Short mmCIF file of C-alpha atoms in Angstrom, two decimals:
data_model
loop_
_atom_site.label_atom_id
_atom_site.label_comp_id
_atom_site.label_asym_id
_atom_site.label_seq_id
_atom_site.Cartn_x
_atom_site.Cartn_y
_atom_site.Cartn_z
CA MET I 23 0.00 0.00 0.00
CA ILE I 24 1.33 3.44 -0.97
CA HIS I 25 0.97 6.09 1.74
CA LEU I 26 0.45 9.55 0.25
CA LYS I 27 1.73 12.38 2.42
CA THR I 28 0.10 15.70 3.29
CA ARG I 29 2.04 18.93 2.83
CA GLU I 30 2.53 19.06 6.59
CA GLU I 31 3.94 15.54 6.64
CA ILE I 32 6.24 16.33 3.72
CA GLU I 33 7.67 19.28 5.66
CA LEU I 34 8.40 16.98 8.61
CA MET I 35 10.08 14.59 6.20
CA ARG I 36 12.12 17.46 4.78
CA GLU I 37 13.42 18.14 8.28
CA SER I 38 14.53 14.52 8.67
CA ALA I 39 16.07 14.48 5.19
CA LEU I 40 18.03 17.67 5.84
CA ILE I 41 19.46 16.27 9.07
CA VAL I 42 20.89 13.46 6.97
CA SER I 43 22.15 15.98 4.39
CA LYS I 44 23.89 17.97 7.12
CA THR I 45 25.39 14.77 8.53
CA LEU I 46 26.87 13.92 5.13
CA GLY I 47 28.18 17.48 4.86
CA MET I 48 29.91 17.13 8.23
CA LEU I 49 31.41 13.81 7.12
CA ALA I 50 32.66 15.33 3.86
CA ALA I 51 35.30 17.22 5.84
CA GLU I 52 36.37 14.04 7.66
CA VAL I 53 36.68 11.55 4.79
CA LYS I 54 40.43 11.31 4.15
CA PRO I 55 43.22 8.73 4.05
CA GLY I 56 43.94 7.15 7.43
CA VAL I 57 40.45 7.63 8.86
CA THR I 58 38.43 4.55 9.81
CA THR I 59 34.81 4.05 8.90
CA LEU I 60 34.03 3.20 12.53
CA TYR I 61 35.34 6.65 13.54
CA LEU I 62 33.10 8.29 10.93
CA ASP I 63 30.17 6.21 12.14
CA LYS I 64 30.57 7.53 15.70
CA LEU I 65 30.78 11.12 14.44
CA ALA I 66 27.54 10.62 12.52
CA GLU I 67 25.68 9.09 15.46
CA ASP I 68 26.66 11.96 17.76
CA PHE I 69 25.75 14.55 15.11
CA ILE I 70 22.31 13.07 14.41
CA ARG I 71 21.46 12.87 18.11
CA ALA I 72 22.62 16.47 18.62
CA GLU I 73 20.13 17.47 15.91
CA GLY I 74 17.30 15.98 17.98
CA ALA I 75 16.90 12.88 15.82
CA GLU I 76 17.63 9.17 16.13
CA PRO I 77 19.96 7.28 13.78
CA GLY I 78 17.60 5.69 11.29
CA PHE I 79 19.69 2.62 10.50
CA LEU I 80 20.99 1.72 13.97
CA GLY I 81 19.13 -1.45 14.97
CA LEU I 82 16.92 -1.39 11.85
CA TYR I 83 16.57 -5.05 10.81
CA ASP I 84 19.31 -5.54 13.45
CA PHE I 85 21.88 -3.49 11.51
CA PRO I 86 24.67 -2.74 14.02
CA ASN I 87 25.65 0.83 13.10
CA THR I 88 24.50 4.34 12.21
CA LEU I 89 25.99 4.36 8.71
CA CYS I 90 26.25 1.90 5.87
CA MET I 91 29.88 2.39 4.77
CA SER I 92 30.73 0.70 1.47
CA PRO I 93 34.22 1.25 0.02
CA ASN I 94 35.37 0.50 -3.51
CA ALA I 95 33.79 -2.77 -4.75
CA GLN I 96 31.21 -2.76 -1.96
CA VAL I 97 27.86 -1.65 -3.38
CA VAL I 98 25.81 -1.05 -0.22
CA HIS I 99 25.27 -2.18 3.38
CA GLY I 100 28.93 -2.26 4.35
CA ILE I 101 29.52 -2.42 8.11
CA PRO I 102 31.88 0.21 9.62
CA ASN I 103 35.19 -1.18 10.89
CA ASN I 104 38.67 -0.19 12.04
CA GLU I 105 40.41 -0.53 8.66
CA PRO I 106 41.77 2.90 7.61
CA LEU I 107 40.68 4.41 4.32
CA LYS I 108 43.47 4.71 1.75
CA GLU I 109 44.40 7.29 -0.87
CA GLY I 110 42.48 6.49 -4.05
CA ASP I 111 39.60 4.69 -2.34
CA ILE I 112 35.99 5.65 -2.79
CA ILE I 113 33.47 5.27 0.03
CA SER I 114 29.69 5.21 -0.33
CA ILE I 115 28.03 6.53 2.82
CA ASP I 116 24.33 5.80 3.30
CA CYS I 117 22.70 7.48 6.29
CA GLY I 118 19.24 7.63 7.85
CA ALA I 119 17.60 9.76 10.52
CA LEU I 120 14.26 9.50 12.32
CA LYS I 121 12.59 12.63 13.68
CA ASN I 122 8.97 13.56 14.32
CA GLY I 123 7.99 10.03 13.31
CA PHE I 124 9.42 10.26 9.78
CA TYR I 125 12.59 8.97 8.16
CA GLY I 126 15.19 10.66 6.01
CA ASP I 127 17.46 8.42 3.90
CA HIS I 128 20.28 9.79 1.81
CA ALA I 129 23.58 8.62 0.28
CA TYR I 130 26.72 10.00 -1.35
CA THR I 131 29.88 8.38 -2.69
CA PHE I 132 33.06 10.23 -1.68
CA ALA I 133 36.55 10.20 -3.12
CA VAL I 134 39.29 9.51 -0.57
CA GLY I 135 42.10 11.81 -1.59
CA LYS I 136 42.88 11.71 -5.30
CA ILE I 137 41.12 9.04 -7.37
CA THR I 138 41.69 7.90 -10.93
CA ASP I 139 39.88 9.54 -13.83
CA ASP I 140 37.91 6.40 -14.65
CA VAL I 141 36.61 6.09 -11.09
CA GLN I 142 35.74 9.80 -11.04
CA ARG I 143 33.71 9.27 -14.22
CA LEU I 144 31.81 6.45 -12.49
CA LEU I 145 30.90 8.82 -9.66
CA ASP I 146 29.93 11.63 -12.03
CA VAL I 147 27.72 9.43 -14.20
CA THR I 148 26.01 7.81 -11.22
CA ARG I 149 25.24 11.18 -9.62
CA ALA I 150 23.95 12.54 -12.93
CA SER I 151 21.74 9.47 -13.37
CA LEU I 152 20.02 10.29 -10.09
CA TYR I 153 18.67 13.54 -11.54
CA VAL I 154 17.76 11.82 -14.80
CA GLY I 155 15.55 9.55 -12.71
CA ILE I 156 14.16 12.35 -10.54
CA GLU I 157 13.01 14.19 -13.66
CA GLN I 158 10.61 11.31 -14.40
CA PHE I 159 9.06 11.27 -10.91
CA ARG I 160 5.89 13.15 -11.85
CA VAL I 161 2.14 12.71 -11.50
CA ASN I 162 0.81 10.11 -13.98
CA ASN I 163 4.28 8.76 -14.81
CA ARG I 164 5.12 5.29 -13.58
CA VAL I 165 7.85 3.44 -11.71
CA GLY I 166 9.19 2.05 -14.99
CA ASP I 167 9.71 5.56 -16.37
CA VAL I 168 12.19 6.38 -13.60
CA GLY I 169 13.93 3.01 -13.84
CA TYR I 170 14.19 3.14 -17.62
CA ALA I 171 15.69 6.65 -17.57
CA ILE I 172 18.37 5.68 -15.04
CA GLN I 173 19.15 2.40 -16.77
CA LYS I 174 19.50 3.89 -20.24
CA PHE I 175 21.69 6.74 -19.03
CA THR I 176 24.08 4.52 -17.08
CA GLU I 177 24.22 1.63 -19.53
CA ASP I 178 24.84 4.04 -22.41
CA ALA I 179 27.86 5.19 -20.40
CA GLY I 180 29.08 1.58 -20.25
CA TYR I 181 28.20 0.68 -16.66
CA GLY I 182 26.27 -2.10 -14.93
CA VAL I 183 22.99 -1.31 -13.19
CA VAL I 184 22.36 -3.37 -10.05
CA ARG I 185 19.05 -5.27 -10.23
CA GLU I 186 18.67 -6.86 -6.80
CA LEU I 187 18.75 -3.60 -4.80
CA VAL I 188 16.25 -0.81 -5.39
CA GLY I 189 14.97 2.52 -4.12
CA HIS I 190 11.72 2.66 -2.18
CA GLY I 191 8.86 4.65 -0.76
CA LEU I 192 9.69 6.54 2.42
CA GLY I 193 7.71 7.82 5.40
CA ARG I 194 6.93 6.60 8.89
CA ILE I 195 8.56 3.34 7.78
CA MET I 196 12.01 3.30 6.20
CA HIS I 197 10.99 1.06 3.32
CA GLU I 198 7.48 1.68 2.05
CA GLU I 199 5.87 0.89 -1.28
CA PRO I 200 6.55 1.36 -4.10
CA GLU I 201 9.87 -0.28 -4.86
CA MET I 202 11.90 1.97 -7.20
CA PRO I 203 14.24 -0.11 -9.40
CA ASN I 204 17.02 1.59 -11.33
CA TYR I 205 15.99 -0.32 -14.44
CA GLY I 206 12.67 -0.93 -16.14
CA ARG I 207 10.33 -0.32 -19.05
CA ARG I 208 8.58 2.95 -19.75
CA GLY I 209 4.88 3.01 -18.92
CA ARG I 210 5.09 0.00 -16.58
CA GLY I 211 4.61 -0.25 -12.84
CA LYS I 212 2.71 1.76 -10.26
CA LYS I 213 1.48 5.21 -11.27
CA PHE I 214 2.79 8.24 -9.40
CA ALA I 215 0.40 10.55 -7.54
CA GLU I 216 0.49 13.84 -5.66
CA GLY I 217 1.99 13.41 -2.19
CA MET I 218 4.16 10.38 -2.95
CA VAL I 219 7.61 10.41 -1.33
CA VAL I 220 10.35 8.03 -2.46
CA ALA I 221 14.07 7.47 -2.11
CA ILE I 222 15.62 7.27 -5.58
CA GLU I 223 19.09 5.69 -5.38
CA PRO I 224 21.09 4.57 -8.40
CA MET I 225 23.69 1.90 -7.64
CA THR I 226 26.08 1.68 -10.58
CA ASN I 227 28.97 -0.73 -11.12
CA MET I 228 32.01 -0.03 -13.25
CA GLY I 229 31.79 -3.55 -14.65
CA THR I 230 29.16 -6.25 -14.36
CA LYS I 231 25.71 -5.59 -12.94
CA ASN I 232 26.03 -8.80 -10.93
CA ILE I 233 26.62 -8.78 -7.17
CA LYS I 234 27.42 -11.12 -4.30
CA GLN I 235 27.00 -10.96 -0.52
CA LEU I 236 29.57 -11.45 2.23
CA LYS I 237 29.04 -13.97 5.00
CA ASP I 238 28.26 -11.11 7.43
CA GLY I 239 24.77 -11.13 5.91
CA TRP I 240 24.91 -7.44 5.03
CA THR I 241 27.76 -6.37 2.77
CA ILE I 242 27.00 -6.43 -0.96
CA LEU I 243 29.93 -6.55 -3.42
CA THR I 244 30.29 -6.37 -7.17
CA ALA I 245 30.79 -9.86 -8.56
CA ASP I 246 33.89 -8.83 -10.53
CA GLY I 247 35.54 -6.75 -7.79
CA LYS I 248 35.29 -3.48 -9.73
CA PRO I 249 34.17 -0.25 -8.01
CA SER I 250 30.55 0.70 -7.42
CA ALA I 251 28.94 4.10 -6.74
CA HIS I 252 25.72 5.01 -4.92
CA PHE I 253 23.86 8.33 -4.72
CA GLU I 254 20.43 8.89 -3.17
CA HIS I 255 17.86 11.65 -2.69
CA ASP I 256 14.49 11.79 -0.94
CA VAL I 257 11.94 13.19 -3.40
CA ALA I 258 8.28 14.25 -3.05
CA ILE I 259 5.69 15.00 -5.70
CA ILE I 260 4.36 18.50 -5.02
CA ASN I 261 2.07 20.25 -7.50
CA GLY I 262 2.58 17.31 -9.82
CA ALA I 263 6.36 17.64 -10.06
CA PRO I 264 9.42 16.29 -8.21
CA GLU I 265 10.86 18.24 -5.30
CA ILE I 266 13.96 17.00 -3.47
CA LEU I 267 13.71 17.05 0.31
CA SER I 268 17.41 16.25 0.78
CA THR I 269 20.37 18.12 -0.70
CA PHE I 270 24.03 17.62 -1.58
CA ASP I 271 24.71 21.32 -0.98
CA TYR I 272 26.36 20.71 2.40
CA VAL I 273 28.69 18.12 0.88
CA HIS I 274 29.48 20.22 -2.17
CA ASP I 275 30.21 23.32 -0.08
CA VAL I 276 32.91 21.35 1.75
CA LEU I 277 34.30 19.74 -1.39
CA GLY I 278 34.21 22.92 -3.47
CA ILE I 279 31.92 21.41 -6.11
CA LYS I 280 29.91 23.94 -8.10
CA THR I 281 26.74 22.59 -9.73
CA ASP I 282 23.17 23.66 -10.39
CA GLU I 283 21.87 20.09 -10.84
CA GLU I 284 19.43 20.39 -7.92
CA ALA I 285 18.01 23.75 -8.97
CA PRO I 286 15.01 22.45 -10.97
CA TYR I 287 13.89 20.30 -8.03
CA LYS I 288 14.30 22.61 -5.06
CA LYS I 289 11.47 24.07 -3.00
CA THR I 290 9.93 27.19 -4.48
CA ALA I 291 7.68 29.75 -2.83
CA ASN I 292 4.03 28.77 -3.13
#
């Protein structure tokens, strides 16, 4: 069952989403060679609690930490540990926060120091594909329209699109209907309606689309050991069109990235 949100509920969700965005912005200044993911996890937990929220992932389905920390060939659901990050790594950080009864859920893949040009292209294409998908999240479009747009964009760039892991509806429960695959056929799937809120989250592999899981029961890896990137926004349909509730602005301010990619989907005065 899809739970449509009122404007008031969407504003509460925006607050939760922005706490996650601010957390990722804080972490952007801390991601560097020599830092452990467990250290970053503790920083995030303290930051989220200081914002008056609860870590959304901690204990969810028995997950043991605040952040999913997935370096290099790990796609998602990596568990923080004491292994230091190295120059040239990438690290996908997925973070959730619960406040006022609603979840925010947001992800960004960071470069650790200087990375190779081909890995940077993977990050750039994956982030761009997120907005390609968001553009299709409109009243009377369907789930397949978003998935098709992301799939075509990323596969045309030569990358593998993960099939087994998908985006999702978001609200009082972390994972609501509908599922939001990053692949699909136009005109297929559930129809979008005013008040829907979803997490759109491309997961793109440099090589094969195929994945495998570690024995820890959580960590997902690319089957060929090549890098994977993951970017995620929380998006609502307001006045028939997509509006992002989260933002990468805090991250990009720290990293010195200049982009107007969010501009078409930001809140406007009503």
